[in-house]
Coordinates of C-alpha atoms in Angstrom, one line a residue:
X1287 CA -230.9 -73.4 42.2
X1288 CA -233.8 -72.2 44.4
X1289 CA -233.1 -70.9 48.3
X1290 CA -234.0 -73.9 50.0
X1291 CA -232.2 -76.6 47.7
X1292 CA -229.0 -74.0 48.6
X1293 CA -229.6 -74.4 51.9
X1294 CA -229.5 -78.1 51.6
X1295 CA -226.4 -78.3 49.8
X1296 CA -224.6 -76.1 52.4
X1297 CA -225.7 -77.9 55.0
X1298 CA -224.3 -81.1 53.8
X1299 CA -221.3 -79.4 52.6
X1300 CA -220.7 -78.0 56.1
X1301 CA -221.4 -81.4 57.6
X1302 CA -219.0 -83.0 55.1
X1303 CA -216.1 -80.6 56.2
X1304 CA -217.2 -81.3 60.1
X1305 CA -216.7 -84.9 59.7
X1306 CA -213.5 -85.2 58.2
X1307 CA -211.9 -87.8 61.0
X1308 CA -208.7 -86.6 62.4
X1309 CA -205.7 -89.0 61.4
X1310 CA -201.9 -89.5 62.5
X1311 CA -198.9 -89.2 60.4
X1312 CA -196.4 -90.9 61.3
X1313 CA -193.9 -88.3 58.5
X1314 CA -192.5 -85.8 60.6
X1315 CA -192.2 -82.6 58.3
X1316 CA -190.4 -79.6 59.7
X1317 CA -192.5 -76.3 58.8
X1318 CA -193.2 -73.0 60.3
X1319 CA -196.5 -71.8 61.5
X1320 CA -196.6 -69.1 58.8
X1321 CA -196.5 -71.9 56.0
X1322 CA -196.7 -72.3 53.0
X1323 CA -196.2 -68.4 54.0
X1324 CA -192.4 -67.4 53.0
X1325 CA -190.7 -66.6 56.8
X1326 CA -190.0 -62.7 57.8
X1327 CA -186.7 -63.5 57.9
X1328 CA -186.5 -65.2 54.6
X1329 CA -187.9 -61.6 52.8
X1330 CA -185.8 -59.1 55.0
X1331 CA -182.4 -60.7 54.2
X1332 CA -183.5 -60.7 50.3
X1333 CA -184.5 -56.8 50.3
X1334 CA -181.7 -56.4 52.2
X1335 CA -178.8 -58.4 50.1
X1336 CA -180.3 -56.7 47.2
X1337 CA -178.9 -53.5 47.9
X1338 CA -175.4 -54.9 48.0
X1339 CA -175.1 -58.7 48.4
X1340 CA -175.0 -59.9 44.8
X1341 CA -173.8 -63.7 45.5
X1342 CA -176.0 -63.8 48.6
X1343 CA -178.8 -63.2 47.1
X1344 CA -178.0 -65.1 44.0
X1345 CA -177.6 -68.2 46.7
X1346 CA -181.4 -67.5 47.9
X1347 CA -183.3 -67.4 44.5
X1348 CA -181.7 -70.4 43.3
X1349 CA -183.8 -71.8 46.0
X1350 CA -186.6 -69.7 45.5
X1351 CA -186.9 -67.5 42.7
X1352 CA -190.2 -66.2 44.0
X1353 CA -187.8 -63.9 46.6
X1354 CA -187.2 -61.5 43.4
X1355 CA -190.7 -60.2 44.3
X1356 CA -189.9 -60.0 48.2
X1357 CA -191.1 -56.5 49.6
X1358 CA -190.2 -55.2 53.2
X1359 CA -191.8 -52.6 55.2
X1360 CA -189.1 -50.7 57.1
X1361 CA -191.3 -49.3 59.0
X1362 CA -194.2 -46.8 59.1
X1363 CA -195.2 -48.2 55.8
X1364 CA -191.8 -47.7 54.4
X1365 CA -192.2 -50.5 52.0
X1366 CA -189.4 -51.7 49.2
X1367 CA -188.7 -54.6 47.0
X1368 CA -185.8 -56.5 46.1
X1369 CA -185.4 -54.6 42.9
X1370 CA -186.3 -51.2 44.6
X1371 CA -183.4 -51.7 47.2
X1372 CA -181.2 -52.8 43.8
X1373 CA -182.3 -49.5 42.2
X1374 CA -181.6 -46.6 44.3
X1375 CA -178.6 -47.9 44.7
X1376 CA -177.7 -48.3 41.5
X1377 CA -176.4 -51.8 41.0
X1378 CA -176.9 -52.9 38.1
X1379 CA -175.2 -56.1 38.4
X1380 CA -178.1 -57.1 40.7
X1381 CA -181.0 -55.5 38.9
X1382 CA -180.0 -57.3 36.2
X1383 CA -179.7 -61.0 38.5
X1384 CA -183.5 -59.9 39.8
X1385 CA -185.0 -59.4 36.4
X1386 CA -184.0 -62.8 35.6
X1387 CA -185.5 -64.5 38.5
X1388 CA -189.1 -62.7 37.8
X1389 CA -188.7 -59.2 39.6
X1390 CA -190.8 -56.1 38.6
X1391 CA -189.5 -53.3 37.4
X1392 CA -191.1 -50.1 38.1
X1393 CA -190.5 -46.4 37.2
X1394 CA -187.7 -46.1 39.7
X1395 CA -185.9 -48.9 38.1
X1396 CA -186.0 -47.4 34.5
X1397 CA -184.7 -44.0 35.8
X1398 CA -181.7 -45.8 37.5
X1399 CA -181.3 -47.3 34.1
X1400 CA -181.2 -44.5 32.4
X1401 CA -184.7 -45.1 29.6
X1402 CA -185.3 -41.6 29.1
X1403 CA -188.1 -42.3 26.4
X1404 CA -189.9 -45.2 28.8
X1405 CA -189.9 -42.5 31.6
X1406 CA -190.9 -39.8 29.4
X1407 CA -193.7 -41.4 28.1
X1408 CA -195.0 -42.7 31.1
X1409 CA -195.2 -39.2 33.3
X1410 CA -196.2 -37.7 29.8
X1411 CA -199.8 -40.1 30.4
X1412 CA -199.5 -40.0 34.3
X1413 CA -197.6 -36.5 35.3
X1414 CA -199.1 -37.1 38.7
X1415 CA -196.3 -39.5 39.1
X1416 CA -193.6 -37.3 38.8
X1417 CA -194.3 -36.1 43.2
X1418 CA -194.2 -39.8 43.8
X1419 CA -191.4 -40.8 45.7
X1420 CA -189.7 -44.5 46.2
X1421 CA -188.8 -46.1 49.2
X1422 CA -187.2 -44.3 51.6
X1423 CA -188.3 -40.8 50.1
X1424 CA -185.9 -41.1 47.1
X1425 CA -187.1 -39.0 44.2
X1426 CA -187.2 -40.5 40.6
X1427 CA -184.6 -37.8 39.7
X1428 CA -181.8 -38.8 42.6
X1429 CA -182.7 -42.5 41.1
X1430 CA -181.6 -41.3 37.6
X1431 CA -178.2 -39.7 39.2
X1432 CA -177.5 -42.5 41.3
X1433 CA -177.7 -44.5 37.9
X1434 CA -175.5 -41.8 36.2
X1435 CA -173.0 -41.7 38.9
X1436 CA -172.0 -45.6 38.8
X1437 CA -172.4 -46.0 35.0
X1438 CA -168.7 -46.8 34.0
X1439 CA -167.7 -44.8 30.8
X1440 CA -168.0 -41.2 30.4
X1441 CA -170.3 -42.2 27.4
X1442 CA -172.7 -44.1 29.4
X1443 CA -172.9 -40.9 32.0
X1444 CA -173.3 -38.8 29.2
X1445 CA -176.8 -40.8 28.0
X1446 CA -178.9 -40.0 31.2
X1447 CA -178.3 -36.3 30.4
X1448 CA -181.2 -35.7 28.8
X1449 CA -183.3 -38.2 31.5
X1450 CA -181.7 -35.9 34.7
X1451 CA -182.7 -32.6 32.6
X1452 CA -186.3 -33.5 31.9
X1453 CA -186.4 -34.8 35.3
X1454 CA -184.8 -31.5 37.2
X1455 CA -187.6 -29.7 34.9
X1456 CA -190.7 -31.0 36.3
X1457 CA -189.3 -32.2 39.6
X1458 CA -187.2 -29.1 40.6
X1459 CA -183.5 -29.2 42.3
X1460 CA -183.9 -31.0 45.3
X1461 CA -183.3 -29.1 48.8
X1462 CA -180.0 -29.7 49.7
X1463 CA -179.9 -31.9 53.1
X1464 CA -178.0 -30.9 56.7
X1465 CA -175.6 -33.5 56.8
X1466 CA -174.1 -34.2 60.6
X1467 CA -170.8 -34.8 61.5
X1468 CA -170.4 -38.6 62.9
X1469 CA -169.2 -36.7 66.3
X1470 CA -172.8 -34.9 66.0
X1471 CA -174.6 -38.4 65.2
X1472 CA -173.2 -40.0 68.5
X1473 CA -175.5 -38.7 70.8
X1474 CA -178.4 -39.9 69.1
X1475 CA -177.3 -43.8 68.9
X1476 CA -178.7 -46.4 71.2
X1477 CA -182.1 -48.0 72.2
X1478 CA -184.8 -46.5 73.6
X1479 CA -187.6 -48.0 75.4
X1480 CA -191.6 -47.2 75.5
X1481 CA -193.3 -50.2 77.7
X1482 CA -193.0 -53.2 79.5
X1483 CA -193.1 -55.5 77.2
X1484 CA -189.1 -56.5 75.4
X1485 CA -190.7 -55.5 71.7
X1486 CA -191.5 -52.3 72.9
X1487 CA -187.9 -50.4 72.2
X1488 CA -186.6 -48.9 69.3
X1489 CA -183.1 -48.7 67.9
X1490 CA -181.2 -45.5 66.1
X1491 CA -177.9 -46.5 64.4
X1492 CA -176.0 -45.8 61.3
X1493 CA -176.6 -47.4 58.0
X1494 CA -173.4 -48.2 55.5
X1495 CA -173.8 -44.6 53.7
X1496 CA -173.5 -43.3 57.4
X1497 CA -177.1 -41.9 57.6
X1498 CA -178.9 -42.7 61.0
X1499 CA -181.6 -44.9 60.9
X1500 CA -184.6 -45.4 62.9
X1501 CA -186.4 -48.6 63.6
X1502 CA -187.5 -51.4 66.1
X1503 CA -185.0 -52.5 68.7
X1504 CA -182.0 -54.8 66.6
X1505 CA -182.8 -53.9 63.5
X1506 CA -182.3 -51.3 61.0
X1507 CA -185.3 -49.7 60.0
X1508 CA -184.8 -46.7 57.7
X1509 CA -183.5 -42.9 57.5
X1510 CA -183.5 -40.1 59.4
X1511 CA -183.3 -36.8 58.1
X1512 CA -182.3 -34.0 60.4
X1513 CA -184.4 -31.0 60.5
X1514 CA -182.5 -28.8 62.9
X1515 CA -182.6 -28.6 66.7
X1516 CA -182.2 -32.4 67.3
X1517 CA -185.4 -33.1 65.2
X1518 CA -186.2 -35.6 62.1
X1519 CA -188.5 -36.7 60.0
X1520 CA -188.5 -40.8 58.6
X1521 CA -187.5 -39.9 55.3
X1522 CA -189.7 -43.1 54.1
X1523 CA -193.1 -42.0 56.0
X1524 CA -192.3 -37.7 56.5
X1525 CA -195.5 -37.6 58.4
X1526 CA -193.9 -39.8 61.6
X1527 CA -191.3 -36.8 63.2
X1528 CA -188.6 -37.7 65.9
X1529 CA -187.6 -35.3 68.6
X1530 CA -184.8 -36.2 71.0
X1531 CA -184.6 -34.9 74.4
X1532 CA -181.4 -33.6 75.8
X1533 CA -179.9 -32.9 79.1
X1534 CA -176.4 -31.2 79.1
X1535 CA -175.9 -32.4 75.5
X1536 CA -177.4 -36.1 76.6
X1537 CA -179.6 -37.5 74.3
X1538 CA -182.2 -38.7 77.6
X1539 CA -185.5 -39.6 75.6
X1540 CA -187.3 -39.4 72.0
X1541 CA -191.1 -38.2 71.4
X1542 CA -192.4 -39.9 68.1
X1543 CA -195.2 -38.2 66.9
X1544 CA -196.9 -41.0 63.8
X1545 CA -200.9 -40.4 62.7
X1546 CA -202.0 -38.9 65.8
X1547 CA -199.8 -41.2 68.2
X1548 CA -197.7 -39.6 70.5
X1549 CA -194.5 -41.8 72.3
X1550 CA -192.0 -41.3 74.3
X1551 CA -189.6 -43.8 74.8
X1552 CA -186.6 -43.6 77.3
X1553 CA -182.4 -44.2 76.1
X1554 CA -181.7 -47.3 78.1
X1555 CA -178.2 -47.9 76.2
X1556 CA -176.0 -46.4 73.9

């Protein structure tokens, strides 16, 4: 087909979409503006019932198995899916429902598993991917513990052994972290505000393990770990560091410092 017979046939295929006439329905069908889009909210409660909520979460992919793939960015390009949040946690009750309904499984998920060979084999052809850490900064080595750690029988702890060695090898012990005391976490709770504008506030609370979290006003958003000297780092995203202000022992402000962005944002409640 030569230039100007293409130009032709665009031109009546653009005057072809132009003209399509506008018609009423007289169906009414209820539907978000983000269809055939899944919603936000839809995705955040299946990352988030897969870290604990086995019959919830059953419940949602009987309507929509495609919510085995869901992924969530906690913030800061903290990003999980379903069977990510099912994996560090070590439930393999859930991993196991997610597989089922179409989920991925990636390295993190074998070393909660326990596949020493299948994990072997893999950083033996890409031993970059031994540095690369999951959601939330959790090592493939902690995966393979947390696995260990809720296996049953003292024979099924005794099978990761050889996974956590080889691990431990080429990872190296992990630096133990400063845990606080929930009387030294108080201070640090509430919502703090950066703008005008309602969306413009953040939220530190504590998570079900007890870990403070860090995230956009009324939700979660994901860990904090403590530094020293009333700093953190967003253990998902350790470039974004947290530094809360204090006046006689008052948490009064926070400076986030994220890619070059520097905010401060104000406590306005406990």
């Amino acid at each position: 087909m030569n230039r100007k017979t293409f130009l032709s046939y665009s031109a009546l295929g653009m005057l072809s979409i132009s003209t399509i006439p506008l018609q009423s329905f007289t169906q009414e069908v209820q539907t978000s503006e983000r269809y055939p889009q899944l919603l936000s909210d839809q995705v955040l409660e299946a990352v988030s019932f897969a870290h604990f909520q086995h019959d919830k979460l059953k419940r949602m992919l009987q309507k929509r198995s495609e919510l085995a793939k869901a992924t969530w960015d906690w913030g800061f390009g903290d990003f999980e899916s379903a069977i990510e949040a099912a994996s560090h946690v070590a439930r393999f009750d859930i991993i196991d429902l997610l597989l089922a309904h179409g989920a991925r499984p990636n390295l993190f998920t074998y070393c909660t598993l326990g596949n020493f060979e299948l994990v072997k084999s893999v950083l033996h052809f890409s031993p970059e991917l031994s540095k690369t850490r999951g959601p939330h900064g959790i090592s493939l080595l902690q995966h393979a513990k947390n696995g260990q750690l809720h296996r049953g029988s003292n024979k099924e702890k005794e099978a990761y052994r050889p996974l956590i060695a080889f691990l431990t090898k080429i990872e190296g012990e992990e630096p133990s972290e400063v845990e606080l005391s929930s009387e030294q976490k108080e201070p640090y709770l509430g919502n703090y505000r950066y703008g005008n504008s309602d969306f413009q506030s953040f939220s530190v609370k504590q998570n079900l393990k007890g870990k403070l979290t860090f995230g956009k006003v009324g939700t979660f958003g994901g860990a904090l770990t403590y530094l020293g000297n009333d700093r953190f780092i967003y253990s998902g995203a350790p470039q974004v560091k947290l530094h809360f202000i204090k006046e006689k022992q008052h948490v009064k402000a926070l400076i986030l410092k994220d890619a070059g962005l520097t905010v401060r944002a104000e406590k306005v409640s406990e």
